[in-house]
Amino acid sequence: MPAKSRFTKLDAFTKTVEDARIRTTSGGVVTIASLFIVLYLVWGEWSDYRRVTVHPELIVDKGRGERMEIHLNMSFPRIPCELLTLDVMDVSGEQQTGVKHGIRKVQLAPAKDGGRPIDVKTLELHGDEPATHLDPSYCGECYGPPAPPTVSKAGCCNTCEEVRDAYASVSWAFGSGEGVEQCQREHYTEKLEAQRDQGCRIEGGFRVNKVIGNFHIAPGRSFSNGVMHVHDLNNYLDPAQGQHTFTHTVHHLRFGPQLPEDMTRRIGEKAMSWTNHHLNPLDNTEQITDDPAYNFMYFVKVVSTSYYPLGWKSPRSLAGQREPSDLVSIGQHGFGDDGSLETHQYSVTSHKRSLKGGSDSQEGHKERLHAMGGIPGVFFSYDISPMKVINREERSKTFTGFLTGVCAVIGGTLTVAAAIDRGVYEGAMRVKKLHQR
């Protein structure tokens, strides 16, 4: 038997001769309508294929030896910049006292004058001018303690700042510098007096180990006394300097980089539900107190969060491509060359208390008692979650799924159209026969 006849028996698409076909006006209308419907539905399939969605995953965070950035912007309307110190410490034993790198302070006018910014400079809490005008043989006294290793001239304290460093090295309180020749020469007391009624805004970012720790903003220079971390509170509590308090506003606080605007636009608003961590829960938080001996504490739970763009490579293929965090400037940490982003989201609870102790009877909770003692200031204690959220960009469907959808659209539309056309034709024929009778 010829090959042609064997395949002919398998033909599932039998044909009719041209003379047996009937073309109708209703069939033409149904055909045109079907064509538009097919085009519309195919366009919808294409748009669905091109749409990028974010698929969230929750895994155990297996990172080791990582660091993270903390970015903050806080205002203190009732305490001058000269009295504020930013310190960081963690459970690994690392301490950063008087953080300056990456941080700026903005002097604010007194609240009664509107609290407008006055001056912006790096966070040199005791900005002394270098003593380059002094006699080369000059060797300033350290007034008791030995000269610290950071002095410009070995064994000498030639500036007010170096005298303060010497006092801090032996855990001595310094005060306002009265009787210290270097501070009198640099008019440190006068500068402190001039800022008495001012406020301060601290802004910028700093880098910490990704372990349990805390950072705090407290008055006076800090130093360690054995296992104790203490601050020189003389100037802060001095009645002659006015009544300072830690009334503050957290304008912005985040852990890690912010999601870029172009990334937000590319994903679209409907797929951005996972980015609620960028609505940082502490933003625009305000706390008010009239008590100088008052302590504000925020307990933060940090969750690592990764964003992987469409076409992102696996971590193994990217091994060794990221630069060490210490080589990346503040504000650039977490951004990958491939468009990936490593950041963090967080939740927070807060607590406040007077260092004088007592209860919360004024707030209707007399059963709630507070211990006495501590350091006035604003403290942020952060803990790292062992879990990690991965947000991965994906197509809503594969190309194979797109082709399957197109075939389904064409086949389904033509099948329904054929049924409609057949029904219209049969109905018209029945009506015609009834009229002929």
XYZ file of N, CA and C in Angstrom, residues 74-280:
621
model
N 18.022 62.143 63.366
C 17.303 62.448 64.600
C 17.560 63.878 65.019
N 16.531 64.492 65.603
C 16.654 65.855 66.114
C 16.461 65.866 67.628
N 17.300 66.685 68.284
C 17.221 66.889 69.731
C 17.102 68.396 69.960
N 15.895 68.920 70.121
C 15.724 70.378 70.178
C 16.192 71.017 71.482
N 16.497 70.208 72.514
C 16.801 70.804 73.816
C 18.150 70.369 74.367
N 19.049 70.026 73.468
C 20.411 69.701 73.900
C 21.373 70.053 72.759
N 22.469 70.767 73.051
C 23.369 71.193 71.979
C 24.244 70.050 71.473
N 24.787 70.243 70.278
C 25.623 69.222 69.659
C 26.884 68.945 70.467
N 27.402 69.940 71.168
C 28.634 69.762 71.938
C 28.486 68.700 73.017
N 27.248 68.441 73.450
C 27.048 67.510 74.547
C 26.634 66.118 74.089
N 26.438 65.912 72.788
C 25.942 64.627 72.303
C 27.075 63.732 71.830
N 27.009 62.471 72.209
C 27.981 61.473 71.794
C 27.246 60.243 71.272
N 27.698 59.750 70.143
C 27.131 58.536 69.552
C 28.104 57.381 69.758
N 27.659 56.342 70.443
C 28.491 55.172 70.730
C 27.809 53.913 70.207
N 28.641 52.939 69.837
C 28.152 51.653 69.341
C 28.915 50.553 70.060
N 28.231 49.499 70.446
C 28.892 48.347 71.058
C 28.067 47.103 70.769
N 28.721 45.941 70.771
C 28.010 44.700 70.488
C 28.547 43.573 71.361
N 27.930 42.397 71.234
C 28.276 41.267 72.096
C 29.642 40.675 71.757
N 30.193 41.026 70.605
C 31.524 40.519 70.263
C 32.623 41.252 71.021
N 32.263 42.323 71.708
C 33.241 43.105 72.456
C 33.723 44.338 71.726
N 33.286 44.538 70.493
C 33.710 45.722 69.741
C 32.958 46.956 70.215
N 33.685 48.044 70.395
C 33.090 49.309 70.798
C 33.544 50.411 69.849
N 32.610 51.264 69.484
C 32.918 52.472 68.727
C 32.423 53.641 69.571
N 33.342 54.380 70.136
C 32.971 55.493 71.004
C 33.171 56.806 70.261
N 32.211 57.693 70.425
C 32.296 58.982 69.760
C 32.355 58.845 68.255
N 31.419 58.107 67.657
C 31.440 57.839 66.217
C 31.423 59.148 65.440
N 32.354 59.275 64.508
C 32.465 60.489 63.706
C 32.350 60.201 62.216
N 32.960 59.092 61.768
C 32.997 58.803 60.339
C 31.595 58.523 59.800
N 31.204 59.235 58.771
C 29.904 59.038 58.148
C 28.757 59.745 58.830
N 29.045 60.473 59.926
C 27.998 61.138 60.705
C 28.196 62.654 60.637
N 27.097 63.352 60.520
C 27.125 64.819 60.567
C 26.237 65.306 61.707
N 26.589 66.460 62.231
C 25.699 67.095 63.190
C 25.323 68.475 62.650
N 24.083 68.826 62.882
C 23.542 70.110 62.430
C 23.086 70.872 63.662
N 23.691 72.012 63.902
C 23.283 72.847 65.024
C 21.937 73.496 64.704
N 21.021 73.406 65.661
C 19.678 73.956 65.483
C 19.474 75.144 66.406
N 18.786 76.139 65.894
C 18.446 77.301 66.714
C 17.519 76.859 67.847
N 17.454 77.625 68.940
C 16.539 77.262 70.034
C 15.120 77.054 69.533
N 14.389 76.195 70.207
C 13.030 75.867 69.775
C 12.142 77.109 69.717
N 12.382 78.067 70.619
C 11.569 79.282 70.621
C 11.811 80.133 69.389
N 12.970 79.893 68.701
C 13.293 80.625 67.467
C 13.000 79.807 66.219
N 12.296 78.715 66.379
C 11.899 77.923 65.219
C 12.713 76.661 64.999
N 13.843 76.503 65.673
C 14.652 75.301 65.527
C 15.256 75.120 64.149
N 15.545 76.215 63.439
C 16.098 76.097 62.089
C 17.568 75.702 62.159
N 18.088 75.074 61.115
C 19.509 74.713 61.096
C 20.405 75.947 61.118
N 21.503 75.856 61.854
C 22.459 76.958 61.950
C 23.748 76.631 61.211
N 24.291 75.443 61.474
C 25.591 75.100 60.916
C 25.652 73.594 60.719
N 26.381 73.187 59.692
C 26.561 71.773 59.395
C 28.041 71.473 59.381
N 28.453 70.397 60.048
C 29.855 69.993 60.045
C 29.943 68.528 60.427
N 31.087 67.930 60.209
C 31.273 66.546 60.615
C 31.218 66.459 62.123
N 30.951 65.286 62.616
C 30.690 65.124 64.039
C 31.972 65.174 64.857
N 32.600 66.343 64.891
C 33.717 66.604 65.785
C 33.124 67.211 67.042
N 32.876 66.388 68.027
C 32.130 66.843 69.189
C 32.839 67.944 69.956
N 34.147 68.013 69.824
C 34.907 69.061 70.516
C 35.887 69.642 69.504
N 35.329 70.346 68.513
C 36.113 70.770 67.357
C 37.180 71.782 67.684
N 38.336 71.345 68.141
C 39.429 72.247 68.457
C 40.280 72.500 67.221
N 40.816 73.680 67.118
C 41.715 74.005 66.035
C 43.107 73.453 66.337
N 43.831 72.970 65.329
C 45.174 72.461 65.586
C 46.090 73.567 66.090
N 46.957 73.186 67.019
C 47.827 74.191 67.659
C 49.087 74.410 66.823
N 48.905 74.806 65.564
C 50.060 75.023 64.689
C 50.744 76.356 64.962
N 50.051 77.257 65.681
C 50.616 78.582 65.939
C 51.520 78.592 67.172
N 51.581 77.501 67.898
C 52.368 77.462 69.118
C 53.851 77.304 68.817
N 54.647 77.656 69.809
C 56.087 77.472 69.699
C 56.396 75.986 69.494
N 57.297 75.637 68.587
C 57.615 74.214 68.340
C 58.056 73.463 69.589
N 58.628 74.195 70.554
C 59.094 73.532 71.771
C 58.016 73.448 72.849
N 56.818 73.969 72.541
C 55.737 73.986 73.524
C 55.289 72.561 73.835
N 55.085 72.278 75.098
C 54.582 70.970 75.543
C 53.544 71.222 76.622
N 52.264 71.092 76.270
C 51.181 71.376 77.181
C 51.024 70.305 78.245
N 50.561 70.726 79.397
C 50.351 69.803 80.508
C 49.055 69.036 80.301
N 49.020 67.798 80.764
C 47.818 66.966 80.684
C 47.007 67.011 81.976
N 47.470 67.733 82.969
C 46.764 67.967 84.222
C 46.431 66.655 84.960
N 47.434 65.833 85.119
C 47.270 64.641 85.941
C 47.458 63.332 85.202
N 46.609 63.009 84.266
C 46.743 61.722 83.590
C 47.890 61.736 82.576
N 48.370 60.576 82.171
C 49.426 60.526 81.154
C 48.875 60.909 79.788
N 49.747 61.385 78.922
C 49.326 61.776 77.574
C 48.868 60.544 76.797
N 47.725 60.607 76.122
C 47.238 59.455 75.346
C 48.103 59.242 74.113
N 48.057 58.059 73.527
C 48.887 57.779 72.343
C 48.469 58.528 71.091
N 47.312 59.172 71.117
C 46.821 59.853 69.918
C 47.280 61.305 69.827
N 48.080 61.773 70.782
C 48.489 63.186 70.773
C 49.425 63.452 69.607
N 49.449 64.724 69.186
C 50.313 65.105 68.063
C 51.777 65.164 68.455
N 52.055 65.398 69.732
C 53.435 65.451 70.214
C 53.541 64.538 71.427
N 54.401 63.562 71.356
C 54.494 62.535 72.387
C 54.721 63.150 73.761
N 53.918 62.697 74.723
C 54.060 63.133 76.099
C 53.460 64.476 76.392
N 52.805 65.120 75.427
C 52.263 66.473 75.615
C 50.779 66.507 75.247
N 50.067 67.428 75.868
C 48.672 67.690 75.528
C 48.595 69.151 75.092
N 48.699 69.383 73.802
C 48.797 70.752 73.292
C 47.451 71.369 72.954
N 46.387 70.609 72.959
C 45.059 71.150 72.656
C 44.080 70.724 73.733
N 42.947 71.404 73.771
C 41.895 71.046 74.726
C 41.381 69.647 74.451
N 41.294 69.288 73.176
C 40.835 67.948 72.821
C 41.773 66.884 73.361
N 43.078 67.132 73.300
C 44.035 66.150 73.799
C 43.967 66.029 75.324
N 43.680 67.117 75.995
C 43.496 67.034 77.445
C 42.250 66.215 77.760
N 41.202 66.407 76.998
C 39.978 65.641 77.214
C 40.225 64.153 76.952
N 41.002 63.849 75.902
C 41.346 62.446 75.624
C 42.137 61.847 76.780
N 43.035 62.647 77.357
C 43.835 62.152 78.480
C 42.942 61.841 79.676
N 41.987 62.703 79.963
C 41.069 62.454 81.076
C 40.208 61.216 80.801
N 39.747 61.070 79.553
C 38.915 59.915 79.216
C 39.700 58.611 79.323
N 41.015 58.661 79.040
C 41.813 57.438 79.074
C 41.938 56.861 80.486
N 41.756 57.717 81.501
C 41.821 57.237 82.890
C 40.459 57.328 83.571
N 39.392 57.533 82.737
C 38.002 57.556 83.235
C 37.766 58.678 84.224
N 38.315 59.855 83.951
C 38.081 61.029 84.788
C 37.081 61.949 84.111
N 36.215 62.555 84.888
C 35.312 63.569 84.363
C 36.088 64.852 84.089
N 35.703 65.554 83.034
C 36.464 66.736 82.629
C 35.759 68.043 82.959
N 34.465 68.116 82.747
C 33.747 69.366 83.006
C 33.823 70.311 81.828
N 33.799 71.598 82.126
C 33.762 72.617 81.080
C 35.137 73.179 80.745
N 36.189 72.611 81.306
C 37.542 73.048 80.952
C 38.054 74.235 81.728
N 37.420 74.579 82.834
C 37.897 75.706 83.629
C 39.239 75.361 84.274
N 40.148 76.286 84.185
C 41.475 76.076 84.744
C 42.414 75.321 83.837
N 41.970 74.918 82.672
C 42.820 74.225 81.700
C 43.281 75.239 80.668
N 44.578 75.475 80.632
C 45.135 76.545 79.783
C 44.785 76.344 78.311
N 44.846 75.096 77.831
C 44.557 74.844 76.419
C 43.103 75.173 76.078
N 42.175 74.831 76.974
C 40.755 75.104 76.720
C 40.454 76.600 76.822
N 41.138 77.280 77.730
C 40.960 78.728 77.818
C 41.479 79.416 76.569
N 42.601 78.921 76.061
C 43.163 79.509 74.848
C 42.231 79.318 73.649
N 41.556 78.173 73.607
C 40.674 77.871 72.480
C 39.232 78.290 72.727
N 38.989 78.933 73.893
C 37.654 79.451 74.239
C 36.606 78.341 74.230
N 36.983 77.188 74.750
C 36.051 76.065 74.763
C 34.835 76.353 75.644
N 35.062 76.960 76.807
C 33.959 77.261 77.712
C 32.990 78.242 77.071
N 33.536 79.246 76.359
C 32.675 80.219 75.701
C 31.848 79.564 74.584
N 32.473 78.644 73.851
C 31.736 77.945 72.791
C 30.607 77.107 73.377
N 30.896 76.466 74.495
C 29.880 75.656 75.146
C 28.729 76.520 75.640
N 29.061 77.678 76.188
C 28.047 78.599 76.677
C 27.196 79.137 75.535
N 27.830 79.403 74.376
C 27.097 79.949 73.236
C 26.063 78.960 72.695
N 26.311 77.668 72.883
C 25.406 76.658 72.357
C 24.401 76.147 73.392
N 24.361 76.772 74.543
C 23.580 76.245 75.657
C 22.116 76.031 75.300
N 21.505 76.974 74.592
C 20.077 76.887 74.278
C 19.798 76.266 72.919
N 20.832 75.823 72.226
C 20.636 75.280 70.891
C 20.161 73.824 70.933
N 19.704 73.362 69.781
C 19.387 71.952 69.593
C 20.373 71.335 68.627
N 20.137 70.093 68.289
C 21.077 69.393 67.415
C 20.336 68.334 66.605
N 20.755 68.183 65.373
C 20.263 67.088 64.536
C 21.445 66.226 64.122
N 21.367 64.941 64.371
C 22.415 63.991 64.000
C 21.909 63.159 62.839
N 22.702 63.104 61.782
C 22.287 62.378 60.585
C 23.488 61.705 59.952
N 23.219 60.657 59.207
C 24.297 59.938 58.530
C 24.169 58.444 58.739
N 25.272 57.735 58.516
C 25.263 56.285 58.644
C 26.576 55.774 59.195
N 26.535 54.602 59.782
C 27.730 53.960 60.314
C 27.555 52.451 60.154
N 28.650 51.745 60.262
C 28.672 50.310 59.989
C 28.942 49.537 61.274
N 28.218 48.429 61.460
C 28.350 47.625 62.674
C 28.446 46.156 62.286
N 28.922 45.346 63.230
C 28.900 43.906 63.035
C 27.463 43.414 63.055
N 27.198 42.395 62.260
C 25.840 41.856 62.193
C 25.637 40.847 63.323
N 25.701 41.360 64.541
C 25.471 40.574 65.746
C 24.625 41.421 66.692
N 24.204 40.820 67.795
C 23.421 41.570 68.781
C 24.252 42.725 69.320
N 23.664 43.895 69.392
C 24.387 45.063 69.897
C 23.448 46.215 70.176
N 24.031 47.366 70.403
C 23.221 48.565 70.620
C 24.037 49.783 70.243
N 23.337 50.827 69.892
C 23.955 52.143 69.732
C 23.093 53.137 70.489
N 23.740 54.149 71.001
C 23.002 55.109 71.807
C 23.580 56.503 71.625
N 22.730 57.463 71.864
C 23.105 58.875 71.844
C 22.887 59.386 73.258
N 23.988 59.755 73.912
C 23.953 60.150 75.313
C 24.821 61.384 75.504
N 24.683 62.081 76.625
C 25.438 63.322 76.838
C 26.859 63.057 77.312
N 27.771 63.920 76.901
C 29.134 63.882 77.407
C 30.001 62.830 76.743
N 31.308 63.009 76.898
C 32.262 62.055 76.356
C 32.133 60.733 77.101
N 32.248 59.631 76.367
C 32.100 58.309 76.961
C 33.458 57.656 77.161
N 33.524 56.788 78.152
C 34.732 56.004 78.395
C 34.337 54.767 79.180
N 35.226 53.789 79.174
C 34.962 52.530 79.867
C 35.673 52.522 81.202
N 34.944 52.098 82.216
C 35.497 51.993 83.550
C 35.350 50.536 83.987
N 36.367 49.747 83.677
C 36.274 48.317 83.901
C 35.302 47.723 82.905
N 34.270 47.085 83.405
C 33.246 46.532 82.516
C 32.080 47.511 82.338
N 32.188 48.696 82.925
C 31.127 49.690 82.848
C 31.405 50.671 81.722
N 30.328 51.041 81.026
C 30.403 52.082 80.016
C 29.719 53.320 80.587
N 30.467 54.391 80.771
C 29.934 55.576 81.453
C 30.168 56.813 80.602
N 29.451 57.861 80.942
C 29.553 59.148 80.254
C 29.836 60.245 81.273
N 30.551 61.258 80.813
C 30.818 62.434 81.636
C 29.586 63.340 81.585
N 28.801 63.342 82.649
C 27.529 64.062 82.675
C 27.626 65.429 83.332
N 28.836 65.882 83.658
C 28.974 67.140 84.395
C 28.324 68.300 83.677
N 28.656 68.495 82.430
C 28.109 69.637 81.686
C 26.610 69.474 81.434
N 26.176 68.255 81.242
C 24.761 68.018 80.948
C 23.887 68.339 82.157
N 24.342 67.951 83.325
C 23.542 68.150 84.536
C 23.845 69.462 85.244
N 24.792 70.244 84.749
C 25.154 71.511 85.377
C 24.001 72.501 85.238
N 23.422 72.970 86.335
C 22.303 73.922 86.238
C 22.688 75.202 85.506
N 23.968 75.574 85.570
C 24.395 76.805 84.897
C 24.298 76.682 83.378
N 24.274 75.457 82.874
C 24.188 75.242 81.428
C 22.745 75.167 80.938
N 21.788 75.368 81.843
C 20.390 75.274 81.457
C 19.874 73.858 81.627
N 18.576 73.694 81.485
C 17.974 72.374 81.644
C 17.876 71.687 80.294
N 18.745 70.708 80.083
C 18.730 69.933 78.856
C 17.883 68.686 79.068
N 17.179 68.277 78.042
C 16.406 67.031 78.089
C 16.580 66.286 76.772
N 16.182 65.032 76.781
C 16.313 64.209 75.583
C 14.993 64.078 74.832
N 14.225 65.148 74.810
C 13.123 65.232 73.859
C 13.696 65.072 72.459
N 13.107 64.213 71.653
C 13.712 63.947 70.353
C 12.659 63.527 69.335
N 13.059 63.612 68.072
C 12.243 63.147 66.953
C 13.104 62.265 66.058
N 12.637 61.053 65.819
C 13.324 60.154 64.882
C 12.726 60.405 63.499
N 13.424 61.209 62.711
C 12.922 61.491 61.366
C 13.031 60.256 60.481
N 14.125 59.530 60.652
C 14.345 58.376 59.777
C 15.325 57.428 60.445
N 15.038 56.142 60.395
C 15.962 55.119 60.886
C 15.759 53.869 60.052
N 16.828 53.392 59.450
C 16.761 52.168 58.658
C 18.052 51.386 58.820
N 17.940 50.103 58.571
C 19.072 49.187 58.632
C 19.331 48.693 57.213
N 20.416 49.168 56.620
C 20.712 48.788 55.249
C 20.213 49.818 54.261
N 20.470 49.582 52.964
C 20.095 50.569 51.941
C 18.604 50.609 51.679
N 18.166 51.745 51.167
C 16.784 51.926 50.770
C 16.582 51.345 49.372
N 15.392 50.815 49.099
C 15.094 50.300 47.772
C 15.094 51.457 46.780
N 15.912 51.403 45.713
C 15.990 52.519 44.759
C 14.654 52.758 44.061
N 14.454 54.006 43.630
C 13.201 54.378 42.982
C 13.019 53.649 41.658
N 14.108 53.475 40.883
C 13.969 52.794 39.596
C 13.550 51.335 39.780
N 14.000 50.721 40.860
C 13.599 49.350 41.157
C 12.119 49.301 41.518
N 11.648 50.298 42.254
C 10.242 50.371 42.619
C 9.365 50.523 41.385
N 9.777 51.404 40.473
C 8.989 51.615 39.260
C 8.988 50.377 38.377
N 10.102 49.663 38.319
C 10.200 48.496 37.461
C 9.284 47.377 37.931
N 9.161 47.215 39.232
C 8.313 46.149 39.768
C 6.848 46.531 39.697
N 6.550 47.792 39.995
C 5.161 48.219 40.011
C 4.596 48.208 41.409
N 3.588 49.024 41.630
C 3.031 49.184 42.970
C 2.333 47.920 43.468
N 1.664 47.185 42.585
C 0.901 46.016 43.029
C 1.797 44.916 43.559
N 3.038 44.866 43.092
C 3.949 43.800 43.521
C 4.858 44.247 44.652
N 4.541 45.388 45.271
C 5.459 45.966 46.255
C 5.033 45.705 47.687
N 4.151 44.734 47.900
C 3.694 44.506 49.265
C 4.824 44.078 50.184
N 5.853 43.413 49.646
C 6.958 42.961 50.489
C 7.825 44.107 50.956
N 7.726 45.268 50.324
C 8.614 46.368 50.673
C 8.074 47.227 51.799
N 7.135 46.715 52.582
C 6.623 47.535 53.672
C 7.686 47.821 54.714
N 8.839 47.104 54.651
C 9.898 47.405 55.602
C 10.541 48.742 55.287
N 10.289 49.284 54.070
C 10.809 50.605 53.761
C 9.908 51.697 54.323
N 8.731 51.319 54.812
C 7.963 52.222 55.654
C 8.446 51.982 57.077
N 9.645 52.468 57.349
C 10.326 52.128 58.597
C 9.470 52.523 59.792
